[in-house]
Amino acid sequence: MVEKLAELKVDYAGVKFRNPTVLVSGVLGTDAATLKMVAKRGAGAVTMKSIGPEERAGHNNPTIVATEHFMHNAVGLPTPGYKNLGDKWEALKGRDFPLIASVFARSVEEHAVVAEEVASHKPDLIEINLSCPNVKGLGHAFGTDPEVAGKIVEGVKKVSGKVPVIAKLTPNTHRLVEVGKACEEAGADGLVAINTLGGMMINIDARRPVLHNKFGGVSGPAIKPVAVKSIYQLYANCKIPILGMGGIINGEDAIELMMAGASAVGIGTAVHYRGIEVFELVIKEMNDWMDKNNVKKVSELVGAAHE
Amino acid sequence: MVEKLAELKVDYAGVKFRNPTVLVSGVLGTDAATLKMVAKRGAGAVTMKSIGPEERAGHNNPTIVATEHFMHNAVGLPTPGYKNLGDKWEALKGRDFPLIASVFARSVEEHAVVAEEVASHKPDLIEINLSCPNVKGLGHAFGTDPEVAGKIVEGVKKVSGKVPVIAKLTPNTHRLVEVGKACEEAGADGLVAINTLGGMMINIDARRPVLHNKFGGVSGPAIKPVAVKSIYQLYANCKIPILGMGGIINGEDAIELMMAGASAVGIGTAVHYRGIEVFELVIKEMNDWMDKNNVKKVSELVGAAHE
Amino acid sequence: MSDIPKMVEIKRIQKETKNIRTFFLDTAINSAPGQFLMAWLPGIDEKPFGVSFKAPELGITVEQKGKFTEELFFLKEGDKIGIRGPYGNGFDTEGVKTACLVAGGVGVAPINALAIELKQKGVEVKIILGARSQDHLSLSESLLQCGELYITTDDGSMGEKGFTTNKLRALLKDEKFDKIYTCGPEVMMIEVMKIADSNGIEMEASLERYMRCGTGVCGACSINGIMVCKDGPVFNSGQLKKLTELGKWARSKSGKKVTLDDYCRGKC
Amino acid sequence: MSDIPKMVEIKRIQKETKNIRTFFLDTAINSAPGQFLMAWLPGIDEKPFGVSFKAPELGITVEQKGKFTEELFFLKEGDKIGIRGPYGNGFDTEGVKTACLVAGGVGVAPINALAIELKQKGVEVKIILGARSQDHLSLSESLLQCGELYITTDDGSMGEKGFTTNKLRALLKDEKFDKIYTCGPEVMMIEVMKIADSNGIEMEASLERYMRCGTGVCGACSINGIMVCKDGPVFNSGQLKKLTELGKWARSKSGKKVTLDDYCRGKC
Ligand SMILES: Cc1cc2nc3c(=O)[nH]c(=O)nc-3n(C[C@H](O)[C@H](O)[C@H](O)COP(=O)(O)OP(=O)(O)OC[C@H]3O[C@@H](n4cnc5c(N)ncnc54)[C@H](O)[C@@H]3O)c2cc1C
Ligand SMILES: Cc1cc2nc3c(=O)[nH]c(=O)nc-3n(C[C@H](O)[C@H](O)[C@H](O)COP(=O)(O)OP(=O)(O)OC[C@H]3O[C@@H](n4cnc5c(N)ncnc54)[C@H](O)[C@@H]3O)c2cc1C
Ligand SMILES: Cc1cc2nc3c(=O)[nH]c(=O)nc-3n(C[C@H](O)[C@H](O)[C@H](O)COP(=O)(O)O)c2cc1C
Ligand SMILES: Cc1cc2nc3c(=O)[nH]c(=O)nc-3n(C[C@H](O)[C@H](O)[C@H](O)COP(=O)(O)O)c2cc1C
Ligand code: FES
Ligand code: FES
């Protein structure tokens, strides 16, 4: 039972994770049974698929494709809507693993509406997905504007009660660090970095974008260097802890993101490449590396590449 | 002699390229002999390593590393300086291939100073590298601010005489399209997209960033979807032609970038993966695909994924 | 390795009934019976279809039901569609010497691929093929080559009038099989499972849920935390019995829990 | 496949002279004689070094010259350095039955790896090892195991006083070789090439230029448009004769064309 090794426990934004690996939002988080299964298969914490203001079917397929270098998706934020999740919350009561509830909305105010209801079901953390397009703004994501991002965090903090609030940042901007700082100042308890990188694939034989939505997010090995840089810069400029993600496939990748400054690490796309066993595998690989390098506590790795 | 096939000729910003493949700036462009060799080995046009305001040694090594997914570099813009290139210009006189001169500088005004001298040596195109950090600004690259980018292009256009001016954009911003439009309005004859994606790699055994400069640019397969999206959006919003680059390894990749909207395509990192033969190979692969799909002129592919 | 759609030509279209066609594709894919492809119509959608013929030509057998299949039925030989896969686990045929295959409606698609393989392996095969009416019956010619074929229709328009499960019960009075395989409406498959259980025979069923990735990543196809696309679509009775959602619940495109009935009526 | 530095332990440091040490590394790399590694000292720099010993332990032989090598010389056994590679083409030994190896200074490093391989292949080897003085002479013990060894020093502090090229001329009066291999200062290698040519003997020399990528991408190491890191570092006399920059020009870190003299004095 690798996940029971004491040295792998981490504290993230006041919540104890059994180990640093976290199931990211949007991957396998659709129902309670799956979340429980992922926790059972080793994840230190799990994230529910992002919850939105009203029911959305998401985009037509193809929504998710992959090459050897990356996964490319535009699922279109399908969600039953925050009011239609009773069965899911019910089934997650009495769980023995930390649960992160991801939320998104279409305006600053709506974030608080969704988050208030979500907080009442007592997830262990509320994650604000700041990467959604800001329909009222310029069309860019909320996460490209420090001021707007700060306001969203502030609004959610007012209604979240005792549940810590973490802000998930988009890498698709030169203002990432400013946005992170604004969230911290607004009271965020932690940061999550990074969401997917904006991209597009064209099938030349069809002469068309591959994804039904044309544009989509890139994740997996291709974005690891972007994740490492983002985390490194956030760690250097913010004090709140970082849940790092982007391109982790194996234990060494996880350690790399931790050395950049992550207190815990998300795993998403790797489920595609290595299956659901990836959590157990990554934990084992981290443990092996730590043993070989005489590292007693995984927390010693956090920010180790900064000197 | 594949490069002689009529249907592969393209016109980019008023300059005729023998075929759509272009050696990108920063790869093999250090000296005249190498540029000639690359042209001989098939490239439709070649770009000189970016020329700066004064001699710079660049960073210590490691400056260039690679994995199976990407190349990661922070060479640090080494340059003899625009005043120390007499021998190179001399050796490039009477050439039988189009030559792109890439320039960079540290302020809006300095760009014009460098470009004026460069223009006097009559390259076929002047490419402005807008990705350098703007030391006088917020530390971001000039290419993240449409207003500044426009001013730089305007200044260079004033001194460039008959040499067309093209602006090379950075993908590290949510304002890419705005920057492209600003350059177009300022008189740019073409756009170049994309430069490298900002990233970082950490060697966990050394507990250190791999590149001496810590941060660096990511190129190769990992950034292709970012390049395709960038080019697609620029094509939809600007009228001037696009020299597309980012992650082209084979002929199908080149066609993908052209279908996104590129009139010609840059090849850089692929030299690492396939050697200098990559130009001949890509041209052959493009030609094979065109034959199979009954496409007579490569220009028919430009923007074909837009409907 | 790459899970991106590849455009392939429709080499031949075989009309099975008014509503059912088999599309033979100009490509070779090494798939096991029970595995499926994701088929893409650019600009329309991408949906899963079981492989009904593996060789000499790769075939999928499709019933026209709604938007996607309607668009697919507009296509002619020579047109192209995108495919990726094969995905899923496929049927387990190890050690099987005698088998009974029970197909309902277009669930016959993967059953046909299985029947062909079992025949090649020298397995003794009996097949029960059922549908609402003649219009929903397909691939009987191919199945006839693979073993003894029994046809049932709800309305009696072809074969015996009645359900496949009635026929199965009847057959089991005199016969024994190493394994029963089934694909069709979930209620039918549950019934087949019960019959197999009470006769002490191993069985496998191929399930259907809404799918996006096809590779076990997105969670859209979850049934009790099991991914139908990757852990399935084929499950044996031991596995099926643990699926409390079987026959009752499914998840709509939005991820909302809906009754299987609503799901099948497209009310989601 | 991955061209990123891997941290490896220094297993053993062998002092060759006051200024030259061989570092044996705890790793196995399948390199051919003449290939080189990029050695990384985190926070300092990364530089190319020829492989001097391939097995049983991988070794590089380094002369302390400036910043990087000074830092390297601070390291002790058990410390780690990063390496990537091997890079470059290596010497061509096909069909060679008798060979003469001419090494100048620390150019002996790849020559030693070559001598070991030739000896193993049963090639008859003669080696001329020269340096400014005894302090710059290294690996003579290893070379002695591989063939007949002649030592020359500019100041006569060891072996014969004089240049390696004088010794080579003397040897060639009585002997014939299938091939001459050389590594050392460029002027010396050019002289060796001329001698080989006038005797009608094939030759190969290993060149040195400023390097960044090591894989033929950046163009830093260009000599007449040929990448020393990838097309070389070993060239035969036919190739060398086309290199008009040989012995005259090099490129500094900034990419500026400088005289070879300035380059070697570190004036760049
Ligand atoms: C693993 C797998 C394999 C499949 N193999 C095949 C196959 O071999 N051949 C084939 O024809 N189809 C197969 N399907 C179903 C197929 O993917 C589509 O769902 C079907 O073709 C309907 O698509 P549509 O867009 O035309 O209809 P839609 O517009 O989606 O629906 C039209 C109507 O069809 C009915 N319908 C839709 N989905 C279902 C369902 N799951 N169960 C019952 N009724 C439904 C509803 O009444 C709905 O209103 C498979 C599905 C899965 C998950
Ligand atoms: C393919 C290749 C293989 C090499 N193999 C070896 C090897 O096996 N062993 C080894 O010791 N070195 C080797 N070198 C040289 C090595 O890479 C370094 O350049 C050298 O160690 C000096 O590094 P430094 O930082 O200590 O000195 P620097 O600080 O760079 O230079 C200090 C002084 O050394 C002298 N110097 C530097 N470079 C050269 C040069 N190219 N030619 C002549 N003098 C120079 C100059 O006087 C300079 O001022 C090789 C180089 C190449 C390109
Ligand atoms: C299929 C898929 C769906 C995703 N959906 C969401 C989502 O709903 N909300 C969100 O915040 N992030 C979503 N993401 C982003 C991931 O949570 C994660 O930030 C990103 O994929 C980087 O991690 P990875 O490389 O380990 O996958 C999704 C990613 C994938 C691959
Ligand atoms: C080693 C290296 C050095 C580069 N140097 C420059 C440069 O000096 N100026 C510039 O505008 N772009 C530079 N680039 C970026 C490339 O020109 C190109 O935009 C990018 O690499 C994407 O193309 P690719 O994926 O084909 O390499 C460099 C890229 C690499 C890999
Ligand atoms: S369709 Fe995505 S997990 Fe099954
Ligand atoms: S060192 Fe980069 S091309 Fe040789």
Short mmCIF file of N, CA and C in Angstrom, two decimals, chain D residues 14-22 53 61-65 73 101-109 111-112 127-144 149-164 167 183-185 188:
data_model
loop_
_atom_site.label_atom_id
_atom_site.label_comp_id
_atom_site.label_asym_id
_atom_site.label_seq_id
_atom_site.Cartn_x
_atom_site.Cartn_y
_atom_site.Cartn_z
N GLN D 14 41.34 10.20 -12.17
CA GLN D 14 42.73 9.76 -12.37
C GLN D 14 43.56 10.97 -12.75
N LYS D 15 44.53 11.27 -11.92
CA LYS D 15 45.39 12.42 -12.18
C LYS D 15 46.40 12.05 -13.24
N GLU D 16 46.37 12.72 -14.38
CA GLU D 16 47.31 12.39 -15.44
C GLU D 16 48.57 13.23 -15.30
N THR D 17 48.40 14.52 -15.15
CA THR D 17 49.52 15.44 -14.92
C THR D 17 48.97 16.50 -13.99
N LYS D 18 49.79 17.55 -13.78
CA LYS D 18 49.35 18.64 -12.92
C LYS D 18 48.04 19.24 -13.42
N ASN D 19 47.91 19.33 -14.74
CA ASN D 19 46.75 20.02 -15.33
C ASN D 19 45.74 19.13 -16.02
N ILE D 20 46.00 17.86 -16.03
CA ILE D 20 45.10 16.97 -16.79
C ILE D 20 44.60 15.83 -15.91
N ARG D 21 43.29 15.64 -15.97
CA ARG D 21 42.70 14.54 -15.21
C ARG D 21 41.72 13.77 -16.08
N THR D 22 41.62 12.48 -15.77
CA THR D 22 40.58 11.68 -16.42
C THR D 22 39.48 11.43 -15.40
N PHE D 53 37.88 7.01 -22.77
CA PHE D 53 37.73 5.59 -22.44
C PHE D 53 36.25 5.25 -22.58
N THR D 61 38.97 12.91 -20.61
CA THR D 61 40.26 13.39 -20.15
C THR D 61 40.32 14.89 -20.42
N VAL D 62 40.53 15.65 -19.37
CA VAL D 62 40.32 17.10 -19.43
C VAL D 62 41.55 17.87 -18.98
N GLU D 63 41.87 18.88 -19.75
CA GLU D 63 42.96 19.77 -19.34
C GLU D 63 42.37 21.02 -18.70
N GLN D 64 42.89 21.40 -17.56
CA GLN D 64 42.40 22.61 -16.90
C GLN D 64 42.91 23.83 -17.65
N LYS D 65 41.94 24.60 -18.17
CA LYS D 65 42.31 25.74 -19.02
C LYS D 65 41.67 27.02 -18.55
N PHE D 73 37.52 20.66 -11.95
CA PHE D 73 38.63 20.13 -11.17
C PHE D 73 38.37 20.25 -9.65
N LEU D 101 48.80 7.09 -35.19
CA LEU D 101 47.96 8.04 -34.47
C LEU D 101 48.83 9.19 -33.99
N VAL D 102 48.41 10.43 -34.29
CA VAL D 102 49.21 11.58 -33.90
C VAL D 102 48.37 12.49 -33.00
N ALA D 103 48.78 12.58 -31.73
CA ALA D 103 48.01 13.36 -30.78
C ALA D 103 48.81 14.52 -30.24
N GLY D 104 48.16 15.69 -30.16
CA GLY D 104 48.84 16.86 -29.60
C GLY D 104 48.09 17.33 -28.37
N GLY D 105 48.79 17.46 -27.24
CA GLY D 105 48.16 17.96 -26.02
C GLY D 105 47.00 17.09 -25.59
N VAL D 106 45.91 17.76 -25.20
CA VAL D 106 44.76 17.00 -24.71
C VAL D 106 43.96 16.40 -25.87
N GLY D 107 44.39 16.66 -27.09
CA GLY D 107 43.83 15.99 -28.27
C GLY D 107 44.04 14.49 -28.17
N VAL D 108 44.82 14.09 -27.21
CA VAL D 108 45.05 12.66 -26.98
C VAL D 108 43.78 11.93 -26.54
N ALA D 109 42.80 12.70 -26.01
CA ALA D 109 41.62 12.05 -25.45
C ALA D 109 40.92 11.12 -26.44
N ILE D 111 42.00 10.11 -29.26
CA ILE D 111 43.02 9.22 -29.83
C ILE D 111 43.20 7.98 -28.95
N ASN D 112 43.08 8.18 -27.63
CA ASN D 112 43.22 7.04 -26.72
C ASN D 112 42.09 6.04 -26.94
N ILE D 127 51.87 5.23 -32.24
CA ILE D 127 51.29 6.45 -31.71
C ILE D 127 52.38 7.49 -31.46
N ILE D 128 52.12 8.69 -31.96
CA ILE D 128 53.03 9.79 -31.64
C ILE D 128 52.26 10.75 -30.75
N LEU D 129 52.78 10.92 -29.54
CA LEU D 129 52.10 11.77 -28.57
C LEU D 129 52.98 12.96 -28.26
N GLY D 130 52.48 14.16 -28.54
CA GLY D 130 53.31 15.34 -28.30
C GLY D 130 52.60 16.37 -27.46
N ALA D 131 53.39 17.24 -26.84
CA ALA D 131 52.82 18.32 -26.06
C ALA D 131 53.89 19.37 -25.84
N ARG D 132 53.45 20.53 -25.29
CA ARG D 132 54.41 21.57 -25.03
C ARG D 132 55.48 21.09 -24.04
N SER D 133 55.01 20.46 -22.95
CA SER D 133 55.94 19.97 -21.94
C SER D 133 55.33 18.76 -21.26
N GLN D 134 56.08 18.18 -20.38
CA GLN D 134 55.64 17.00 -19.64
C GLN D 134 54.27 17.22 -18.98
N ASP D 135 54.04 18.44 -18.46
CA ASP D 135 52.79 18.77 -17.78
C ASP D 135 51.56 18.64 -18.68
N HIS D 136 51.77 18.66 -19.97
CA HIS D 136 50.65 18.62 -20.91
C HIS D 136 50.50 17.26 -21.56
N LEU D 137 51.31 16.30 -21.11
CA LEU D 137 51.31 14.96 -21.69
C LEU D 137 50.45 14.03 -20.86
N SER D 138 49.59 13.31 -21.48
CA SER D 138 48.78 12.40 -20.66
C SER D 138 48.43 11.13 -21.39
N LEU D 139 47.92 10.18 -20.63
CA LEU D 139 47.42 8.89 -21.14
C LEU D 139 48.50 8.03 -21.77
N SER D 140 49.78 8.34 -21.51
CA SER D 140 50.83 7.55 -22.15
C SER D 140 50.79 6.10 -21.68
N GLU D 141 50.42 5.88 -20.44
CA GLU D 141 50.36 4.50 -19.95
C GLU D 141 49.33 3.68 -20.71
N SER D 142 48.19 4.29 -20.90
CA SER D 142 47.13 3.59 -21.64
C SER D 142 47.56 3.33 -23.07
N LEU D 143 48.21 4.34 -23.67
CA LEU D 143 48.61 4.22 -25.08
C LEU D 143 49.66 3.13 -25.26
N LEU D 144 50.52 2.99 -24.26
CA LEU D 144 51.58 1.98 -24.33
C LEU D 144 51.02 0.58 -24.49
N LEU D 149 54.72 3.49 -28.83
CA LEU D 149 54.46 4.89 -28.47
C LEU D 149 55.72 5.75 -28.60
N TYR D 150 55.60 6.87 -29.30
CA TYR D 150 56.71 7.83 -29.39
C TYR D 150 56.26 9.13 -28.77
N ILE D 151 57.06 9.65 -27.85
CA ILE D 151 56.67 10.88 -27.18
C ILE D 151 57.58 12.03 -27.62
N THR D 152 56.96 13.18 -27.87
CA THR D 152 57.75 14.38 -28.18
C THR D 152 57.24 15.52 -27.30
N THR D 153 58.14 16.40 -26.89
CA THR D 153 57.72 17.63 -26.20
C THR D 153 58.45 18.80 -26.83
N ASP D 154 57.78 19.95 -26.84
CA ASP D 154 58.39 21.15 -27.45
C ASP D 154 59.67 21.51 -26.71
N ASP D 155 59.66 21.31 -25.37
CA ASP D 155 60.79 21.74 -24.57
C ASP D 155 61.72 20.59 -24.20
N GLY D 156 61.41 19.40 -24.68
CA GLY D 156 62.27 18.26 -24.39
C GLY D 156 62.18 17.75 -22.96
N SER D 157 61.17 18.21 -22.19
CA SER D 157 61.05 17.76 -20.80
C SER D 157 60.68 16.29 -20.69
N MET D 158 60.25 15.72 -21.78
CA MET D 158 60.02 14.27 -21.82
C MET D 158 60.08 13.82 -23.28
N GLY D 159 60.53 12.60 -23.50
CA GLY D 159 60.60 12.07 -24.86
C GLY D 159 61.55 12.89 -25.73
N GLU D 160 61.33 12.84 -27.03
CA GLU D 160 62.17 13.60 -27.95
C GLU D 160 61.78 15.06 -27.93
N LYS D 161 62.75 15.96 -28.04
CA LYS D 161 62.43 17.38 -28.17
C LYS D 161 61.99 17.63 -29.62
N GLY D 162 60.88 18.37 -29.74
CA GLY D 162 60.41 18.67 -31.10
C GLY D 162 58.94 18.42 -31.26
N PHE D 163 58.48 18.55 -32.50
CA PHE D 163 57.07 18.42 -32.79
C PHE D 163 56.69 16.99 -33.20
N THR D 164 55.44 16.68 -33.01
CA THR D 164 54.93 15.37 -33.43
C THR D 164 55.11 15.17 -34.92
N LYS D 167 58.42 13.81 -35.96
CA LYS D 167 58.48 12.36 -35.70
C LYS D 167 57.72 11.59 -36.78
N CYS D 183 44.56 14.26 -33.71
CA CYS D 183 43.76 15.23 -32.96
C CYS D 183 44.71 16.07 -32.14
N GLY D 184 44.53 17.38 -32.22
CA GLY D 184 45.41 18.29 -31.49
C GLY D 184 45.21 19.69 -32.04
N PRO D 185 46.16 20.56 -31.83
CA PRO D 185 46.03 21.92 -32.35
C PRO D 185 45.84 21.90 -33.88
N MET D 188 48.85 21.87 -36.18
CA MET D 188 49.49 20.55 -36.19
C MET D 188 48.74 19.61 -37.14
#
